[in-house]
PDB file of C-alpha atoms and ligand atoms in Angstrom:
ATOM      1  CA  UNK M  15     114.449  99.919  72.668  1.00 98.00           C
ATOM      2  CA  UNK M  16     117.067 102.218  74.363  1.00 98.00           C
ATOM      3  CA  UNK M  17     117.305 102.990  77.963  1.00 98.00           C
ATOM      4  CA  UNK M  18     118.691 106.456  78.827  1.00 99.00           C
ATOM      5  CA  UNK M  19     119.514 107.492  82.388  1.00 98.00           C
ATOM      6  CA  UNK M  20     120.841 111.059  81.658  1.00 98.00           C
ATOM      7  CA  UNK M  21     119.032 114.064  80.225  1.00 98.00           C
ATOM      8  CA  UNK M  22     121.859 114.427  77.766  1.00 98.00           C
ATOM      9  CA  UNK M  23     121.624 110.862  76.511  1.00 98.00           C
ATOM     10  CA  UNK M  24     117.858 111.099  76.162  1.00 98.00           C
ATOM     11  CA  UNK M  25     118.238 114.399  74.205  1.00 98.00           C
ATOM     12  CA  UNK M  26     120.742 112.778  71.863  1.00 98.00           C
ATOM     13  CA  UNK M  27     118.425 109.654  71.556  1.00 98.00           C
ATOM     14  CA  UNK M  28     115.426 111.885  70.566  1.00 98.00           C
ATOM     15  CA  UNK M  29     117.420 114.171  68.217  1.00 98.00           C
ATOM     16  CA  UNK M  30     116.749 112.149  65.000  1.00 98.00           C
ATOM     17  CA  UNK M  31     112.928 111.956  65.821  1.00 98.00           C
ATOM     18  CA  UNK M  32     112.932 115.710  66.419  1.00 98.00           C
ATOM     19  CA  UNK M  33     114.697 116.663  63.276  1.00 98.00           C
ATOM     20  CA  UNK M  34     112.431 114.456  61.181  1.00 98.00           C
ATOM     21  CA  UNK M  35     109.433 115.978  62.976  1.00 98.00           C
ATOM     22  CA  UNK M  36     108.280 112.561  64.285  1.00 98.00           C
ATOM     23  CA  UNK M  37     105.271 112.630  66.710  1.00 98.00           C
ATOM     24  CA  UNK M  38     106.838 112.021  70.287  1.00 99.00           C
ATOM     25  CA  UNK M  39     104.524 110.373  72.805  1.00 99.00           C
ATOM     26  CA  UNK M  40     105.367 110.350  76.465  1.00 99.00           C
ATOM     27  CA  UNK M  41     104.104 108.100  79.358  1.00 99.00           C
ATOM     28  CA  UNK M  42     105.430 109.158  82.824  1.00 99.00           C
ATOM     29  CA  UNK M  43     105.541 106.334  85.390  1.00 98.00           C
ATOM     30  CA  UNK M  44     107.184 105.426  88.645  1.00 98.00           C
ATOM     31  CA  UNK M  45     107.783 101.842  87.388  1.00 98.00           C
ATOM     32  CA  UNK M  46     106.731  98.486  88.682  1.00 98.00           C
ATOM     33  CA  UNK M  47     104.712  98.428  85.668  1.00 98.00           C
ATOM     34  CA  UNK M  48     101.450  96.641  85.223  1.00 98.00           C
ATOM     35  CA  UNK M  49      98.680  96.346  82.552  1.00 98.00           C
ATOM     36  CA  UNK M  50      97.504  99.890  83.466  1.00 98.00           C
ATOM     37  CA  UNK M  51     100.763 101.433  82.570  1.00 98.00           C
ATOM     38  CA  UNK M  52     101.080  99.236  79.427  1.00 98.00           C
ATOM     39  CA  UNK M  53      97.658 100.367  78.269  1.00 98.00           C
ATOM     40  CA  UNK M  54      98.991 104.014  78.402  1.00 98.00           C
ATOM     41  CA  UNK M  55     101.957 102.808  76.246  1.00 99.00           C
ATOM     42  CA  UNK M  56      99.747 101.124  73.734  1.00 98.00           C
ATOM     43  CA  UNK M  57      97.473 104.248  73.474  1.00 98.00           C
ATOM     44  CA  UNK M  58     100.688 106.225  72.827  1.00 98.00           C
ATOM     45  CA  UNK M  59     101.860 103.841  70.176  1.00 98.00           C
ATOM     46  CA  UNK M  60      98.543 104.161  68.394  1.00 98.00           C
ATOM     47  CA  UNK M  61      99.079 107.948  67.621  1.00 98.00           C
ATOM     48  CA  UNK M  62     102.768 108.595  68.032  1.00 98.00           C
ATOM     49  CA  UNK M  63     105.866 107.588  66.008  1.00 98.00           C
ATOM     50  CA  UNK M  64     108.221 107.382  68.985  1.00 98.00           C
ATOM     51  CA  UNK M  65     107.167 106.536  72.518  1.00 99.00           C
ATOM     52  CA  UNK M  66     109.210 107.484  75.677  1.00 99.00           C
ATOM     53  CA  UNK M  67     108.305 106.013  79.011  1.00 99.00           C
ATOM     54  CA  UNK M  68     109.878 107.537  82.118  1.00 99.00           C
ATOM     55  CA  UNK M  69     110.501 105.513  85.168  1.00 99.00           C
ATOM     56  CA  UNK M  70     111.252 107.582  88.133  1.00 98.00           C
ATOM     57  CA  UNK M  71     110.158 107.487  91.665  1.00 98.00           C
ATOM     58  CA  UNK M  72     109.890 111.073  92.444  1.00 98.00           C
ATOM     59  CA  UNK M  73     110.967 111.807  96.040  1.00 98.00           C
ATOM     60  CA  UNK M  74     109.267 115.231  96.165  1.00 98.00           C
ATOM     61  CA  UNK M  75     105.679 113.878  95.672  1.00 98.00           C
ATOM     62  CA  UNK M  76     105.950 111.581  98.824  1.00 98.00           C
ATOM     63  CA  UNK M  77     105.177 112.964 102.263  1.00 97.00           C
ATOM     64  CA  UNK M  78     107.077 112.166 105.423  1.00 96.00           C
ATOM     65  CA  UNK M  79     106.154 108.615 106.539  1.00 95.00           C
ATOM     66  CA  UNK M  80     104.887 107.714 103.046  1.00 96.00           C
ATOM     67  CA  UNK M  81     106.360 104.816 101.068  1.00 97.00           C
ATOM     68  CA  UNK M  82     109.172 106.506  98.996  1.00 98.00           C
ATOM     69  CA  UNK M  83     111.856 104.089 100.404  1.00 97.00           C
ATOM     70  CA  UNK M  84     109.809 100.876 100.028  1.00 97.00           C
ATOM     71  CA  UNK M  85     108.217 101.871  96.602  1.00 98.00           C
ATOM     72  CA  UNK M  86     108.964  98.804  94.383  1.00 98.00           C
ATOM     73  CA  UNK M  87     111.901  99.400  91.910  1.00 98.00           C
ATOM     74  CA  UNK M  88     111.789  96.716  89.230  1.00 98.00           C
ATOM     75  CA  UNK M  89     113.625  98.167  86.220  1.00 98.00           C
ATOM     76  CA  UNK M  90     114.679  94.889  84.629  1.00 98.00           C
ATOM     77  CA  UNK M  91     111.236  93.461  84.642  1.00 98.00           C
ATOM     78  CA  UNK M  92     109.820  96.785  83.499  1.00 98.00           C
ATOM     79  CA  UNK M  93     112.157  96.865  80.555  1.00 98.00           C
ATOM     80  CA  UNK M  94     111.078  93.526  79.348  1.00 98.00           C
ATOM     81  CA  UNK M  95     107.484  94.532  79.627  1.00 98.00           C
ATOM     82  CA  UNK M  96     108.093  97.785  77.731  1.00 98.00           C
ATOM     83  CA  UNK M  97     110.120  95.963  74.990  1.00 98.00           C
ATOM     84  CA  UNK M  98     107.097  93.725  74.425  1.00 98.00           C
ATOM     85  CA  UNK M  99     104.653  96.652  73.863  1.00 98.00           C
ATOM     86  CA  UNK M 100     107.010  98.536  71.528  1.00 98.00           C
ATOM     87  CA  UNK M 101     108.235 101.306  73.803  1.00 98.00           C
ATOM     88  CA  UNK M 102     111.175 103.017  71.990  1.00 98.00           C
ATOM     89  CA  UNK M 103     112.968 104.811  74.774  1.00 99.00           C
ATOM     90  CA  UNK M 104     112.926 104.288  78.591  1.00 99.00           C
ATOM     91  CA  UNK M 105     114.167 107.358  80.425  1.00 99.00           C
ATOM     92  CA  UNK M 106     115.141 106.164  83.930  1.00 99.00           C
ATOM     93  CA  UNK M 107     117.079 108.959  85.587  1.00 98.00           C
ATOM     94  CA  UNK M 108     118.503 108.988  89.107  1.00 98.00           C
ATOM     95  CA  UNK M 109     117.231 111.475  91.775  1.00 98.00           C
ATOM     96  CA  UNK M 110     120.699 113.090  91.412  1.00 97.00           C
ATOM     97  CA  UNK M 111     119.954 113.456  87.676  1.00 98.00           C
ATOM     98  CA  UNK M 112     116.709 115.024  88.142  1.00 98.00           C
ATOM     99  CA  UNK M 113     117.366 117.216  91.271  1.00 97.00           C
ATOM    100  CA  UNK M 114     121.059 117.039  92.073  1.00 93.00           C
ATOM    101  CA  UNK M 115     122.636 119.779  89.878  1.00 81.00           C
ATOM    102  CA  UNK M 116     121.319 122.998  91.590  1.00 87.00           C
ATOM    103  CA  UNK M 117     119.308 123.637  94.540  1.00 92.00           C
ATOM    104  CA  UNK M 118     115.610 124.080  93.448  1.00 96.00           C
ATOM    105  CA  UNK M 119     113.988 127.291  94.267  1.00 97.00           C
ATOM    106  CA  UNK M 120     111.005 127.080  91.996  1.00 98.00           C
ATOM    107  CA  UNK M 121     107.835 125.424  93.058  1.00 98.00           C
ATOM    108  CA  UNK M 122     104.642 124.768  90.968  1.00 98.00           C
ATOM    109  CA  UNK M 123     101.367 124.895  92.774  1.00 98.00           C
ATOM    110  CA  UNK M 124      98.030 124.341  91.045  1.00 98.00           C
ATOM    111  CA  UNK M 125      95.411 125.808  93.366  1.00 98.00           C
ATOM    112  CA  UNK M 126      91.747 125.044  94.092  1.00 97.00           C
ATOM    113  CA  UNK M 127      91.541 121.552  92.521  1.00 97.00           C
ATOM    114  CA  UNK M 128      94.411 120.390  94.861  1.00 98.00           C
ATOM    115  CA  UNK M 129      92.689 121.721  98.064  1.00 96.00           C
ATOM    116  CA  UNK M 130      90.688 118.604  98.804  1.00 96.00           C
ATOM    117  CA  UNK M 131      90.459 114.799  98.040  1.00 98.00           C
ATOM    118  CA  UNK M 132      94.141 113.521  97.844  1.00 98.00           C
ATOM    119  CA  UNK M 133      95.392 117.092  98.062  1.00 98.00           C
ATOM    120  CA  UNK M 134      94.000 117.345 101.631  1.00 97.00           C
ATOM    121  CA  UNK M 135      95.339 114.077 102.918  1.00 95.00           C
ATOM    122  CA  UNK M 136      98.693 114.335 101.114  1.00 97.00           C
ATOM    123  CA  UNK M 137      99.964 117.887 101.473  1.00 97.00           C
ATOM    124  CA  UNK M 138     102.529 118.941  99.014  1.00 98.00           C
ATOM    125  CA  UNK M 139     101.781 115.801  96.897  1.00 98.00           C
ATOM    126  CA  UNK M 140     100.486 117.593  93.814  1.00 98.00           C
ATOM    127  CA  UNK M 141     103.216 120.332  93.971  1.00 98.00           C
ATOM    128  CA  UNK M 142     105.757 117.524  93.784  1.00 98.00           C
ATOM    129  CA  UNK M 143     103.808 115.861  90.898  1.00 98.00           C
ATOM    130  CA  UNK M 144     103.599 119.358  89.104  1.00 98.00           C
ATOM    131  CA  UNK M 145     107.276 120.043  89.418  1.00 98.00           C
ATOM    132  CA  UNK M 146     108.489 116.566  88.252  1.00 98.00           C
ATOM    133  CA  UNK M 147     105.960 116.411  85.285  1.00 99.00           C
ATOM    134  CA  UNK M 148     106.946 119.929  84.219  1.00 98.00           C
ATOM    135  CA  UNK M 149     110.582 119.034  84.300  1.00 98.00           C
ATOM    136  CA  UNK M 150     109.912 115.759  82.368  1.00 99.00           C
ATOM    137  CA  UNK M 151     107.868 117.603  79.897  1.00 99.00           C
ATOM    138  CA  UNK M 152     110.771 120.056  79.355  1.00 98.00           C
ATOM    139  CA  UNK M 153     113.166 117.271  79.110  1.00 98.00           C
ATOM    140  CA  UNK M 154     111.238 114.985  76.720  1.00 99.00           C
ATOM    141  CA  UNK M 155     109.338 117.699  74.859  1.00 98.00           C
ATOM    142  CA  UNK M 156     106.651 115.471  73.566  1.00 99.00           C
ATOM    143  CA  UNK M 157     103.739 116.133  71.362  1.00 98.00           C
ATOM    144  CA  UNK M 158     101.284 113.930  73.461  1.00 99.00           C
ATOM    145  CA  UNK M 159     101.495 112.906  77.108  1.00 99.00           C
ATOM    146  CA  UNK M 160      99.464 109.990  78.525  1.00 99.00           C
ATOM    147  CA  UNK M 161      97.954 109.699  81.953  1.00 99.00           C
ATOM    148  CA  UNK M 162      95.615 107.290  83.591  1.00 98.00           C
ATOM    149  CA  UNK M 163      92.132 108.192  84.908  1.00 98.00           C
ATOM    150  CA  UNK M 164      92.974 106.049  87.888  1.00 98.00           C
ATOM    151  CA  UNK M 165      94.640 109.193  89.249  1.00 98.00           C
ATOM    152  CA  UNK M 166      91.745 111.381  88.270  1.00 98.00           C
ATOM    153  CA  UNK M 167      92.819 114.347  90.309  1.00 98.00           C
ATOM    154  CA  UNK M 168      96.338 114.152  89.097  1.00 98.00           C
ATOM    155  CA  UNK M 169      95.148 114.147  85.504  1.00 98.00           C
ATOM    156  CA  UNK M 170      93.070 117.267  86.153  1.00 98.00           C
ATOM    157  CA  UNK M 171      96.082 119.027  87.798  1.00 98.00           C
ATOM    158  CA  UNK M 172      98.130 118.208  84.789  1.00 98.00           C
ATOM    159  CA  UNK M 173      95.624 119.387  82.255  1.00 98.00           C
ATOM    160  CA  UNK M 174      95.337 122.679  84.298  1.00 98.00           C
ATOM    161  CA  UNK M 175      99.067 123.022  84.350  1.00 98.00           C
ATOM    162  CA  UNK M 176      99.481 122.530  80.743  1.00 98.00           C
ATOM    163  CA  UNK M 177      96.772 125.049  80.056  1.00 98.00           C
ATOM    164  CA  UNK M 178      97.913 127.571  82.517  1.00 98.00           C
ATOM    165  CA  UNK M 179     101.580 127.560  81.499  1.00 98.00           C
ATOM    166  CA  UNK M 180     101.148 127.088  77.718  1.00 98.00           C
ATOM    167  CA  UNK M 181     103.048 123.837  77.672  1.00 98.00           C
ATOM    168  CA  UNK M 182     103.004 122.836  74.086  1.00 98.00           C
ATOM    169  CA  UNK M 183     101.593 119.333  74.081  1.00 98.00           C
ATOM    170  CA  UNK M 184      98.252 117.481  74.318  1.00 98.00           C
ATOM    171  CA  UNK M 185      97.248 115.480  77.334  1.00 98.00           C
ATOM    172  CA  UNK M 186      95.429 112.262  76.692  1.00 98.00           C
ATOM    173  CA  UNK M 187      93.535 110.655  79.544  1.00 98.00           C
ATOM    174  CA  UNK M 188      93.183 106.873  79.491  1.00 98.00           C
ATOM    175  CA  UNK M 189      90.418 104.844  81.319  1.00 98.00           C
ATOM    176  CA  UNK M 190      91.254 102.743  84.409  1.00 98.00           C
ATOM    177  CA  UNK M 191      92.502  99.188  83.839  1.00 98.00           C
ATOM    178  CA  UNK M 192      91.030  96.754  86.460  1.00 98.00           C
ATOM    179  CA  UNK M 193      91.835  93.249  87.612  1.00 98.00           C
ATOM    180  CA  UNK M 194      89.132  90.596  86.688  1.00 98.00           C
ATOM    181  CA  UNK M 195      87.611  91.148  90.230  1.00 98.00           C
ATOM    182  CA  UNK M 196      87.346  94.898  89.693  1.00 98.00           C
ATOM    183  CA  UNK M 197      90.299  96.174  91.712  1.00 98.00           C
ATOM    184  CA  UNK M 198      91.979  99.054  89.928  1.00 98.00           C
ATOM    185  CA  UNK M 199      95.495  98.021  88.991  1.00 98.00           C
ATOM    186  CA  UNK M 200      98.235  99.757  91.035  1.00 98.00           C
ATOM    187  CA  UNK M 201     101.807  99.281  91.874  1.00 97.00           C
ATOM    188  CA  UNK M 202     100.725  99.560  95.627  1.00 97.00           C
ATOM    189  CA  UNK M 203      98.424  96.502  95.309  1.00 98.00           C
ATOM    190  CA  UNK M 204     101.650  94.498  95.679  1.00 97.00           C
ATOM    191  CA  UNK M 205     101.784  95.681  99.385  1.00 98.00           C
ATOM    192  CA  UNK M 206      98.481  93.844 100.185  1.00 98.00           C
ATOM    193  CA  UNK M 207      98.433  90.695 102.244  1.00 98.00           C
ATOM    194  CA  UNK M 208      96.449  87.749 100.799  1.00 98.00           C
ATOM    195  CA  UNK M 209      93.515  88.580 102.957  1.00 97.00           C
ATOM    196  CA  UNK M 210      93.655  92.306 102.118  1.00 98.00           C
ATOM    197  CA  UNK M 211      93.828  91.438  98.472  1.00 98.00           C
ATOM    198  CA  UNK M 212      90.574  89.617  98.799  1.00 98.00           C
ATOM    199  CA  UNK M 213      88.900  92.625 100.626  1.00 98.00           C
ATOM    200  CA  UNK M 214      90.336  95.228  98.166  1.00 98.00           C
ATOM    201  CA  UNK M 215      87.885  94.764  95.342  1.00 98.00           C
ATOM    202  CA  UNK M 216      85.089  95.964  97.658  1.00 98.00           C
ATOM    203  CA  UNK M 217      85.933  99.464  96.783  1.00 98.00           C
ATOM    204  CA  UNK M 218      84.943  99.011  93.136  1.00 98.00           C
ATOM    205  CA  UNK M 219      81.892  96.853  94.092  1.00 98.00           C
ATOM    206  CA  UNK M 220      80.617  99.658  96.356  1.00 98.00           C
ATOM    207  CA  UNK M 221      81.127 102.221  93.673  1.00 98.00           C
ATOM    208  CA  UNK M 222      79.088 100.205  91.227  1.00 98.00           C
ATOM    209  CA  UNK M 223      76.471  99.619  93.784  1.00 98.00           C
ATOM    210  CA  UNK M 224      76.388 103.356  94.354  1.00 97.00           C
ATOM    211  CA  UNK M 225      75.923 103.950  90.626  1.00 96.00           C
ATOM    212  CA  UNK M 226      72.931 101.696  90.665  1.00 96.00           C
ATOM    213  CA  UNK M 227      71.493 103.364  93.816  1.00 96.00           C
ATOM    214  CA  UNK M 228      71.870 106.804  92.299  1.00 95.00           C
ATOM    215  CA  UNK M 229      70.082 105.455  89.200  1.00 93.00           C
ATOM    216  CA  UNK M 230      67.175 104.455  91.334  1.00 94.00           C
ATOM    217  CA  UNK M 231      66.991 107.914  92.732  1.00 93.00           C
ATOM    218  CA  UNK M 232      68.712 107.471  96.088  1.00 95.00           C
ATOM    219  CA  UNK M 233      70.024 110.612  97.723  1.00 94.00           C
ATOM    220  CA  UNK M 234      73.637 111.274  96.986  1.00 95.00           C
ATOM    221  CA  UNK M 235      74.553 111.869 100.638  1.00 96.00           C
ATOM    222  CA  UNK M 236      73.080 108.554 101.675  1.00 97.00           C
ATOM    223  CA  UNK M 237      74.869 106.796  98.922  1.00 97.00           C
ATOM    224  CA  UNK M 238      78.256 108.256  99.931  1.00 98.00           C
ATOM    225  CA  UNK M 239      77.668 107.512 103.555  1.00 98.00           C
ATOM    226  CA  UNK M 240      76.808 103.968 102.675  1.00 98.00           C
ATOM    227  CA  UNK M 241      80.164 103.442 100.897  1.00 98.00           C
ATOM    228  CA  UNK M 242      81.976 104.688 103.888  1.00 98.00           C
ATOM    229  CA  UNK M 243      80.069 102.482 106.315  1.00 98.00           C
ATOM    230  CA  UNK M 244      80.538  99.394 104.210  1.00 98.00           C
ATOM    231  CA  UNK M 245      84.205  99.904 103.679  1.00 98.00           C
ATOM    232  CA  UNK M 246      84.739 100.380 107.380  1.00 98.00           C
ATOM    233  CA  UNK M 247      82.794  97.184 108.088  1.00 98.00           C
ATOM    234  CA  UNK M 248      85.266  95.210 105.928  1.00 97.00           C
ATOM    235  CA  UNK M 249      88.283  96.655 107.529  1.00 98.00           C
ATOM    236  CA  UNK M 250      89.134  99.743 105.603  1.00 98.00           C
ATOM    237  CA  UNK M 251      90.083 102.978 107.250  1.00 98.00           C
ATOM    238  CA  UNK M 252      88.385 105.516 104.972  1.00 98.00           C
ATOM    239  CA  UNK M 253      90.120 108.731 103.983  1.00 98.00           C
ATOM    240  CA  UNK M 254      87.469 110.164 101.833  1.00 98.00           C
ATOM    241  CA  UNK M 255      84.277 109.115  99.944  1.00 98.00           C
ATOM    242  CA  UNK M 256      83.243 112.153  97.733  1.00 98.00           C
ATOM    243  CA  UNK M 257      81.432 113.137  94.625  1.00 97.00           C
ATOM    244  CA  UNK M 258      82.429 115.954  92.345  1.00 96.00           C
ATOM    245  CA  UNK M 259      81.574 117.221  88.938  1.00 95.00           C
ATOM    246  CA  UNK M 260      83.872 115.858  86.231  1.00 95.00           C
ATOM    247  CA  UNK M 261      85.898 119.179  86.371  1.00 94.00           C
ATOM    248  CA  UNK M 262      86.243 118.461  90.175  1.00 96.00           C
ATOM    249  CA  UNK M 263      83.998 121.325  91.176  1.00 93.00           C
ATOM    250  CA  UNK M 264      81.423 120.707  93.920  1.00 93.00           C
ATOM    251  CA  UNK M 265      78.052 119.040  92.780  1.00 91.00           C
ATOM    252  CA  UNK M 266      75.480 121.725  92.046  1.00 84.00           C
ATOM    253  CA  UNK M 267      72.802 119.714  90.449  1.00 74.00           C
ATOM    254  CA  UNK M 268      72.136 116.198  91.265  1.00 69.00           C
ATOM    255  CA  UNK M 269      71.173 114.735  87.877  1.00 70.00           C
ATOM    256  CA  UNK M 270      74.259 115.820  86.157  1.00 78.00           C
ATOM    257  CA  UNK M 271      77.303 113.647  85.330  1.00 91.00           C
ATOM    258  CA  UNK M 272      79.482 113.207  88.377  1.00 95.00           C
ATOM    259  CA  UNK M 273      82.368 111.279  89.517  1.00 97.00           C
ATOM    260  CA  UNK M 274      82.585 109.263  92.722  1.00 98.00           C
ATOM    261  CA  UNK M 275      86.008 109.249  94.466  1.00 98.00           C
ATOM    262  CA  UNK M 276      87.253 106.882  97.234  1.00 98.00           C
ATOM    263  CA  UNK M 277      90.554 106.715  99.079  1.00 98.00           C
ATOM    264  CA  UNK M 278      90.922 104.163 101.860  1.00 98.00           C
ATOM    265  CA  UNK M 279      93.565 102.406 103.715  1.00 98.00           C
ATOM    266  CA  UNK M 280      93.731  98.605 104.010  1.00 98.00           C
ATOM    267  CA  UNK M 281      96.415  97.949 106.744  1.00 97.00           C
ATOM    268  CA  UNK M 282      99.228 100.415 105.632  1.00 96.00           C
ATOM    269  CA  UNK M 283      98.347 100.470 102.042  1.00 97.00           C
ATOM    270  CA  UNK M 284      96.352 103.421 100.747  1.00 97.00           C
ATOM    271  CA  UNK M 285      94.093 102.616  97.769  1.00 98.00           C
ATOM    272  CA  UNK M 286      92.271 105.129  95.453  1.00 98.00           C
ATOM    273  CA  UNK M 287      89.623 104.662  92.962  1.00 98.00           C
ATOM    274  CA  UNK M 288      86.888 106.565  91.121  1.00 98.00           C
ATOM    275  CA  UNK M 289      83.815 105.870  88.976  1.00 98.00           C
ATOM    276  CA  UNK M 290      82.369 108.346  86.471  1.00 97.00           C
ATOM    277  CA  UNK M 291      78.554 108.246  86.434  1.00 95.00           C
ATOM    278  CA  UNK M 292      76.737 109.469  83.430  1.00 89.00           C
ATOM    279  CA  UNK M 293      73.149 110.289  84.188  1.00 78.00           C
ATOM    280  CA  UNK M 294      71.032 109.407  81.123  1.00 66.00           C
ATOM    281  CA  UNK M 295      67.871 111.336  81.913  1.00 50.00           C
TER     282      UNK M 295
HETATM  283  P1  AMP Q  17     102.345 105.616  88.538  1.00 63.86           P
HETATM  284  O1  AMP Q  17     103.453 104.665  88.171  1.00 63.86           O
HETATM  285  O2  AMP Q  17     101.547 105.036  89.697  1.00 63.86           O
HETATM  286  O3  AMP Q  17     102.802 107.026  88.791  1.00 63.86           O
HETATM  287  O4  AMP Q  17     101.399 105.725  87.313  1.00 63.86           O
HETATM  288  C1  AMP Q  17     101.800 106.165  86.011  1.00 63.86           C
HETATM  289  C2  AMP Q  17     100.698 106.397  85.194  1.00 63.86           C
HETATM  290  O5  AMP Q  17      99.962 105.189  84.980  1.00 63.86           O
HETATM  291  C3  AMP Q  17      99.767 107.429  85.669  1.00 63.86           C
HETATM  292  O6  AMP Q  17      99.308 108.167  84.709  1.00 63.86           O
HETATM  293  C4  AMP Q  17      98.509 106.498  86.282  1.00 63.86           C
HETATM  294  O7  AMP Q  17      97.284 107.225  86.344  1.00 63.86           O
HETATM  295  C5  AMP Q  17      98.534 105.407  85.284  1.00 63.86           C
HETATM  296  N1  AMP Q  17      97.981 104.283  85.851  1.00 63.86           N
HETATM  297  C6  AMP Q  17      98.298 103.623  86.955  1.00 63.86           C
HETATM  298  N2  AMP Q  17      97.457 102.586  87.207  1.00 63.86           N
HETATM  299  C7  AMP Q  17      96.567 102.612  86.151  1.00 63.86           C
HETATM  300  C8  AMP Q  17      95.347 101.850  85.977  1.00 63.86           C
HETATM  301  N3  AMP Q  17      94.909 100.879  86.657  1.00 63.86           N
HETATM  302  N4  AMP Q  17      94.672 102.152  84.781  1.00 63.86           N
HETATM  303  C9  AMP Q  17      95.097 103.224  84.040  1.00 63.86           C
HETATM  304  N5  AMP Q  17      96.131 103.929  84.367  1.00 63.86           N
HETATM  305  C10 AMP Q  17      96.840 103.767  85.424  1.00 63.86           C
END
């Protein structure tokens, strides 16, 4: 496994794979890797010849007062984990390498599907994601790119971006990896105190209860309100509890497949989760 920190170095490392037309898989991450990230790498290994994992804490997707400075940077530990799952190349550029050369005058904004959910509470976040992912796609030029359904709205934004801008690659979505108690794995879980970590799986428990309640015919508005109330009772500050069609459009018909979304803060840690509900009627 190689680690490259410059665009030039990465291009040189990938040159043999490109000339021999090997399939290149790409997994963008911000590091502090866990089993969720490693599952993306394993999915990439299954269908690609060469797998590149980027580790880059992207400053322009963090808002003022968010955790850019404190975000865990654990490159050595990440490298060991990636070597174990057969990653071929780590791309770990500096902020200077990604943004330093020229002042950036281009922004990329995916409209509509970024207007609500995390887009509403994190203004500019998805623009920052769209810019960095487009830059990384152009640098790596992969055949396949792998993203987690944990960040469901992000995955939708990237699919839209790839379609709208004719970026020549296929986006693969990978299901959420959870801890044994149901908490969706996230680098931000490390911020939780012992007490908060015990409360955190409530999000998933309530999503599963909501699924059962909807199956029994309870009204969606009531089910969503209950999640909010119960999260507040165990100490969360709820950002949103929403339901959307799988394409993120508003629900039109109640008995169609839908996705439940939760974002809530425990102390200063913002957690997100979602659950896809397939109505089998
Ligand atoms: P991050 O490092 O948080 O930017 O995440 C990098 C990639 O890993 C994104 O595509 C995330 O959606 C994905 N990811 C993070 N946590 C999980 C998880 N628990 N299950 C599946 N994918 C995940």
